[in-house]
CSV table of N, CA and C in Angstrom, one decimal:
chain,number,residue,atom,x,y,z
Q,1,SER,N,10.1,6.0,-132.9
Q,1,SER,CA,8.4,7.3,-132.9
Q,1,SER,C,7.4,6.0,-131.8
Q,2,VAL,N,7.2,7.0,-130.7
Q,2,VAL,CA,5.9,6.3,-129.9
Q,2,VAL,C,5.1,7.5,-129.9
Q,3,GLU,N,4.1,7.1,-130.2
Q,3,GLU,CA,2.7,8.1,-130.4
Q,3,GLU,C,2.1,8.5,-128.4
Q,4,LEU,N,2.0,9.5,-128.4
Q,4,LEU,CA,1.0,8.6,-127.3
Q,4,LEU,C,0.2,10.1,-127.3
Q,5,TYR,N,-1.5,9.6,-127.5
Q,5,TYR,CA,-2.4,10.3,-127.3
Q,5,TYR,C,-3.2,10.4,-125.8
Q,6,ILE,N,-2.9,12.3,-125.3
Q,6,ILE,CA,-3.8,12.8,-124.3
Q,6,ILE,C,-5.1,12.3,-124.7
Q,7,LEU,N,-6.1,11.8,-124.1
Q,7,LEU,CA,-7.9,12.2,-124.4
Q,7,LEU,C,-8.3,12.7,-123.5
Q,8,LYS,N,-7.4,12.8,-122.1
Q,8,LYS,CA,-7.6,14.2,-121.2
Q,8,LYS,C,-6.8,14.1,-120.5
Q,9,ASP,N,-6.3,15.3,-120.1
Q,9,ASP,CA,-5.0,15.7,-118.7
Q,9,ASP,C,-6.1,16.5,-117.2
Q,10,PHE,N,-5.5,16.2,-116.5
Q,10,PHE,CA,-5.1,16.8,-115.4
Q,10,PHE,C,-6.6,18.2,-115.4
Q,11,GLN,N,-5.8,19.1,-115.9
Q,11,GLN,CA,-6.5,20.2,-116.6
Q,11,GLN,C,-7.9,21.0,-116.9
Q,12,THR,N,-8.5,19.4,-117.7
Q,12,THR,CA,-9.1,19.6,-118.6
Q,12,THR,C,-10.9,18.7,-117.6
Q,13,ARG,N,-12.0,19.7,-117.8
Q,13,ARG,CA,-13.4,19.0,-117.5
Q,13,ARG,C,-13.7,17.6,-118.5
Q,14,TYR,N,-14.3,16.6,-118.1
Q,14,TYR,CA,-14.3,16.3,-118.8
Q,14,TYR,C,-15.9,16.0,-119.3
Q,15,THR,N,-16.3,16.6,-119.8
Q,15,THR,CA,-17.0,17.1,-121.3
Q,15,THR,C,-16.8,15.8,-122.6
Q,16,LYS,N,-18.3,15.9,-122.7
Q,16,LYS,CA,-19.2,15.2,-123.9
Q,16,LYS,C,-17.9,15.0,-124.5
Q,17,GLU,N,-17.1,15.8,-125.3
Q,17,GLU,CA,-15.9,15.6,-126.4
Q,17,GLU,C,-15.4,14.9,-125.7
Q,18,VAL,N,-14.9,14.9,-124.7
Q,18,VAL,CA,-13.8,14.4,-124.1
Q,18,VAL,C,-14.5,12.6,-124.1
Q,19,ASP,N,-15.6,13.1,-124.0
Q,19,ASP,CA,-16.6,11.2,-123.8
Q,19,ASP,C,-16.3,10.8,-125.3
Q,20,LEU,N,-16.3,11.1,-125.7
Q,20,LEU,CA,-16.2,10.4,-127.1
Q,20,LEU,C,-15.5,10.4,-127.8
Q,21,ARG,N,-13.9,11.1,-126.9
Q,21,ARG,CA,-12.6,10.3,-127.3
Q,21,ARG,C,-12.1,9.7,-126.5
Q,22,ILE,N,-12.9,9.6,-125.8
Q,22,ILE,CA,-12.8,8.4,-125.0
Q,22,ILE,C,-13.2,6.4,-125.8
Q,23,GLY,N,-14.8,7.3,-125.8
Q,23,GLY,CA,-15.3,6.0,-127.1
Q,23,GLY,C,-14.9,5.9,-128.0
Q,24,SER,N,-14.1,6.2,-128.8
Q,24,SER,CA,-13.7,6.4,-130.2
Q,24,SER,C,-12.0,5.5,-130.5
Q,25,VAL,N,-11.7,5.1,-129.4
Q,25,VAL,CA,-10.1,4.6,-129.8
Q,25,VAL,C,-10.6,4.0,-130.3
Q,26,ALA,N,-9.7,3.1,-130.5
Q,26,ALA,CA,-9.2,2.7,-131.2
Q,26,ALA,C,-7.6,1.9,-131.4
Q,27,SER,N,-7.4,0.5,-132.2
Q,27,SER,CA,-6.3,0.1,-132.0
Q,27,SER,C,-5.2,0.8,-133.5
Q,28,LEU,N,-4.3,1.3,-133.0
Q,28,LEU,CA,-3.8,2.0,-134.6
Q,28,LEU,C,-2.4,1.0,-135.2
Q,29,GLY,N,-2.5,0.1,-134.7
Q,29,GLY,CA,-1.4,-1.5,-134.7
Q,29,GLY,C,-0.6,-1.4,-133.8
Q,30,GLN,N,0.9,-0.9,-133.9
Q,30,GLN,CA,2.5,-1.9,-133.8
Q,30,GLN,C,2.1,0.2,-132.0
Q,31,ASN,N,2.8,-1.2,-131.9
Q,31,ASN,CA,3.0,-0.3,-129.7
Q,31,ASN,C,4.3,-0.4,-129.1
Q,32,ARG,N,5.3,0.5,-128.3
Q,32,ARG,CA,5.1,0.0,-127.5
Q,32,ARG,C,5.3,0.8,-127.0
Q,33,ASP,N,5.4,-0.7,-126.2
Q,33,ASP,CA,4.4,-0.4,-124.3
Q,33,ASP,C,5.2,0.4,-123.3
Q,34,GLY,N,6.5,0.1,-123.6
Q,34,GLY,CA,7.4,0.3,-122.6
Q,34,GLY,C,7.8,1.5,-122.2
Q,35,ALA,N,7.7,2.3,-124.1
Q,35,ALA,CA,8.1,4.2,-124.1
Q,35,ALA,C,6.9,4.7,-123.9
Q,36,ALA,N,5.5,4.3,-123.4
Q,36,ALA,CA,4.8,5.0,-123.7
Q,36,ALA,C,4.2,4.6,-122.0
Q,37,ILE,N,4.4,4.0,-121.6
Q,37,ILE,CA,4.6,4.3,-120.4
Q,37,ILE,C,5.5,4.6,-119.3
Q,38,ARG,N,7.0,4.6,-119.7
Q,38,ARG,CA,7.5,5.8,-119.6
Q,38,ARG,C,7.3,6.9,-119.3
Q,39,HIS,N,6.9,7.5,-120.4
Q,39,HIS,CA,6.3,8.5,-120.8
Q,39,HIS,C,5.4,9.1,-120.1
Q,40,ALA,N,4.2,8.8,-119.5
Q,40,ALA,CA,3.2,8.8,-118.8
Q,40,ALA,C,3.4,8.8,-117.3
Q,41,THR,N,4.6,7.8,-117.1
Q,41,THR,CA,5.2,7.9,-115.6
Q,41,THR,C,5.3,9.5,-115.6
Q,42,SER,N,6.6,10.0,-116.8
Q,42,SER,CA,6.7,11.0,-116.1
Q,42,SER,C,6.2,12.3,-116.1
Q,43,ARG,N,4.8,12.4,-116.6
Q,43,ARG,CA,4.0,13.4,-117.0
Q,43,ARG,C,3.3,13.2,-115.6
Q,44,LEU,N,2.7,11.9,-114.9
Q,44,LEU,CA,2.4,11.9,-113.5
Q,44,LEU,C,2.4,13.2,-112.4
Q,45,LEU,N,4.4,12.5,-112.6
Q,45,LEU,CA,5.2,12.6,-111.6
Q,45,LEU,C,5.4,14.5,-111.5
Q,46,GLY,N,4.8,15.1,-112.6
Q,46,GLY,CA,4.9,16.0,-112.7
Q,46,GLY,C,3.5,17.0,-112.0
Q,47,GLU,N,2.8,16.0,-111.5
Q,47,GLU,CA,1.1,16.5,-110.8
Q,47,GLU,C,1.3,16.3,-109.1
Q,48,THR,N,0.6,17.0,-108.7
Q,48,THR,CA,0.4,16.7,-107.6
Q,48,THR,C,-0.1,15.9,-105.9
Q,49,ALA,N,-0.5,15.7,-107.6
Q,49,ALA,CA,-1.9,14.0,-106.4
Q,49,ALA,C,-0.8,13.5,-105.8
Q,50,GLN,N,-1.4,13.6,-104.5
Q,50,GLN,CA,-1.2,12.6,-103.7
Q,50,GLN,C,-1.1,10.5,-104.2
Q,51,THR,N,-2.1,10.6,-104.5
Q,51,THR,CA,-2.8,8.8,-105.6
Q,51,THR,C,-2.4,9.5,-106.6
Q,52,LYS,N,-1.1,8.6,-107.1
Q,52,LYS,CA,-1.2,8.0,-109.0
Q,52,LYS,C,-1.5,7.2,-109.8
Q,53,ILE,N,-2.7,6.9,-110.8
Q,53,ILE,CA,-2.5,5.4,-111.2
Q,53,ILE,C,-2.7,6.0,-112.2
Q,54,LEU,N,-1.5,4.8,-112.8
Q,54,LEU,CA,-2.0,4.7,-114.4
Q,54,LEU,C,-2.3,3.4,-114.7
Q,55,VAL,N,-3.1,3.9,-115.8
Q,55,VAL,CA,-4.1,2.5,-116.4
Q,55,VAL,C,-3.1,2.1,-118.0
Q,56,LEU,N,-2.9,1.1,-117.8
Q,56,LEU,CA,-2.6,0.4,-119.1
Q,56,LEU,C,-4.0,-0.3,-119.5
Q,57,ILE,N,-4.6,-0.5,-120.3
Q,57,ILE,CA,-5.8,-0.8,-121.3
Q,57,ILE,C,-4.6,-1.9,-122.6
Q,58,SER,N,-4.4,-3.0,-122.8
Q,58,SER,CA,-3.5,-3.5,-123.6
Q,58,SER,C,-3.7,-5.1,-123.8
Q,59,ASP,N,-3.4,-5.8,-124.6
Q,59,ASP,CA,-4.2,-7.1,-125.3
Q,59,ASP,C,-2.6,-7.9,-124.9
Q,60,GLY,N,-1.2,-7.0,-123.9
Q,60,GLY,CA,-0.8,-8.0,-123.6
Q,60,GLY,C,1.0,-8.1,-124.6
Q,61,LYS,N,0.5,-7.2,-125.2
Q,61,LYS,CA,1.4,-8.5,-127.0
Q,61,LYS,C,1.8,-7.0,-127.1
Q,62,PRO,N,3.2,-6.3,-126.6
Q,62,PRO,CA,3.5,-5.2,-127.3
Q,62,PRO,C,4.6,-5.1,-128.3
Q,63,MET,N,4.5,-5.1,-129.3
Q,63,MET,CA,5.1,-5.5,-130.7
Q,63,MET,C,5.8,-4.1,-131.3
Q,64,ASP,N,6.0,-3.8,-132.3
Q,64,ASP,CA,6.8,-3.1,-133.2
Q,64,ASP,C,7.9,-3.3,-133.7
Q,65,ASP,N,8.5,-2.6,-135.0
Q,65,ASP,CA,9.4,-3.3,-135.7
Q,65,ASP,C,10.7,-3.5,-134.3
Q,66,LEU,N,11.4,-4.5,-134.1
Q,66,LEU,CA,12.5,-4.4,-134.5
Q,66,LEU,C,11.8,-5.1,-131.8
Q,67,TYR,N,11.1,-4.8,-131.4
Q,67,TYR,CA,9.9,-4.7,-130.4
Q,67,TYR,C,9.4,-5.9,-130.2
Q,68,THR,N,9.4,-7.6,-130.6
Q,68,THR,CA,8.7,-7.6,-130.2
Q,68,THR,C,9.5,-8.9,-128.9
Q,69,GLY,N,8.0,-10.4,-129.1
Q,69,GLY,CA,8.8,-10.7,-128.4
Q,69,GLY,C,8.8,-11.1,-126.6
Q,70,SER,N,9.5,-11.8,-125.6
Q,70,SER,CA,10.2,-11.6,-125.5
Q,70,SER,C,10.6,-10.3,-124.5
Q,71,TYR,N,10.9,-9.6,-125.5
Q,71,TYR,CA,11.5,-8.5,-125.1
Q,71,TYR,C,10.3,-7.6,-124.4
Q,72,ALA,N,10.1,-7.5,-125.7
Q,72,ALA,CA,8.7,-6.5,-125.1
Q,72,ALA,C,8.2,-6.6,-123.9
Q,73,VAL,N,7.6,-8.2,-123.5
Q,73,VAL,CA,7.1,-8.3,-122.8
Q,73,VAL,C,7.7,-7.3,-121.7
Q,74,ALA,N,8.8,-8.0,-121.5
Q,74,ALA,CA,9.4,-7.6,-120.4
Q,74,ALA,C,10.0,-6.3,-120.5
Q,75,ASP,N,10.2,-5.1,-121.4
Q,75,ASP,CA,10.4,-4.3,-121.6
Q,75,ASP,C,8.6,-3.2,-120.5
Q,76,THR,N,7.5,-3.9,-121.1
Q,76,THR,CA,6.7,-3.3,-120.6
Q,76,THR,C,6.9,-4.0,-119.6
Q,77,LYS,N,7.1,-4.9,-118.9
Q,77,LYS,CA,6.9,-5.7,-117.2
Q,77,LYS,C,7.6,-4.2,-116.3
Q,78,LYS,N,9.3,-4.6,-116.9
Q,78,LYS,CA,10.0,-3.5,-116.3
Q,78,LYS,C,9.5,-2.0,-115.9
Q,79,ALA,N,9.3,-1.5,-117.2
Q,79,ALA,CA,8.2,-0.1,-117.3
Q,79,ALA,C,7.9,-0.1,-115.5
Q,80,LEU,N,6.4,-0.9,-116.1
Q,80,LEU,CA,5.6,-0.6,-115.0
Q,80,LEU,C,6.1,-1.1,-113.9
Q,81,ARG,N,7.3,-1.6,-113.3
Q,81,ARG,CA,7.6,-1.6,-112.4
Q,81,ARG,C,8.5,-0.2,-111.4
Q,82,GLU,N,9.2,-0.1,-112.5
Q,82,GLU,CA,9.6,1.4,-112.8
Q,82,GLU,C,8.7,2.2,-112.1
Q,83,ALA,N,7.5,2.2,-112.4
Q,83,ALA,CA,6.2,3.7,-112.7
Q,83,ALA,C,6.6,3.3,-111.0
Q,84,GLY,N,5.9,1.7,-110.7
Q,84,GLY,CA,5.6,1.7,-108.7
Q,84,GLY,C,6.6,1.8,-108.5
Q,85,GLN,N,8.0,2.1,-108.4
Q,85,GLN,CA,8.4,2.3,-107.3
Q,85,GLN,C,9.3,4.2,-107.4
Q,86,LYS,N,8.5,4.5,-108.3
Q,86,LYS,CA,8.6,5.7,-108.4
Q,86,LYS,C,7.0,6.5,-107.4
Q,87,GLY,N,6.5,5.4,-106.8
Q,87,GLY,CA,5.7,5.9,-106.4
Q,87,GLY,C,3.8,6.1,-106.9
Q,88,ILE,N,3.9,6.1,-108.5
Q,88,ILE,CA,2.2,5.5,-109.3
Q,88,ILE,C,2.0,4.5,-109.1
Q,89,ASP,N,1.0,3.9,-108.9
Q,89,ASP,CA,0.0,2.5,-108.6
Q,89,ASP,C,-0.1,2.5,-110.4
Q,90,PRO,N,0.4,0.6,-111.3
Q,90,PRO,CA,-0.3,0.9,-112.5
Q,90,PRO,C,-1.7,-0.3,-112.0
Q,91,PHE,N,-2.3,0.2,-113.1
Q,91,PHE,CA,-3.7,-0.4,-113.0
Q,91,PHE,C,-3.7,-1.5,-114.1
Q,92,CYS,N,-3.5,-2.4,-113.9
Q,92,CYS,CA,-3.5,-3.5,-116.2
Q,92,CYS,C,-5.1,-3.7,-115.9
Q,93,ILE,N,-5.6,-3.6,-117.5
Q,93,ILE,CA,-6.5,-3.7,-117.9
Q,93,ILE,C,-6.7,-4.8,-119.6
Q,94,THR,N,-6.5,-5.8,-119.1
Q,94,THR,CA,-6.4,-7.0,-120.9
Q,94,THR,C,-7.9,-6.9,-121.7
Q,95,VAL,N,-7.4,-6.9,-122.6
Q,95,VAL,CA,-8.7,-6.8,-124.0
Q,95,VAL,C,-8.4,-7.7,-124.6
Q,96,ASP,N,-8.1,-8.8,-124.2
Q,96,ASP,CA,-7.5,-10.6,-125.0
Q,96,ASP,C,-7.1,-11.1,-123.5
Q,97,ARG,N,-7.9,-12.3,-124.7
Q,97,ARG,CA,-7.2,-13.5,-122.9
Q,97,ARG,C,-5.6,-13.9,-122.6
């Protein structure tokens, strides 16, 4: 089970409500970064923009039940490479050393 929250899509104007949504982002616990990246990649592929950027904000430690350690990190890296191969530019921001 993977949950992905859309804070603002391409058709939505940037409003105070959107700003508040973005500002209230907080960790909800476990995460399967690879699956979320693949889903976001799929959504971006449906957009007509010439430049497509996927921004990943992460502590660099994907972890969920049976999705941990080097396997989870390798899956995340693979999903980011796959996005790049499909013409989407990944940009990663870490919130941990």
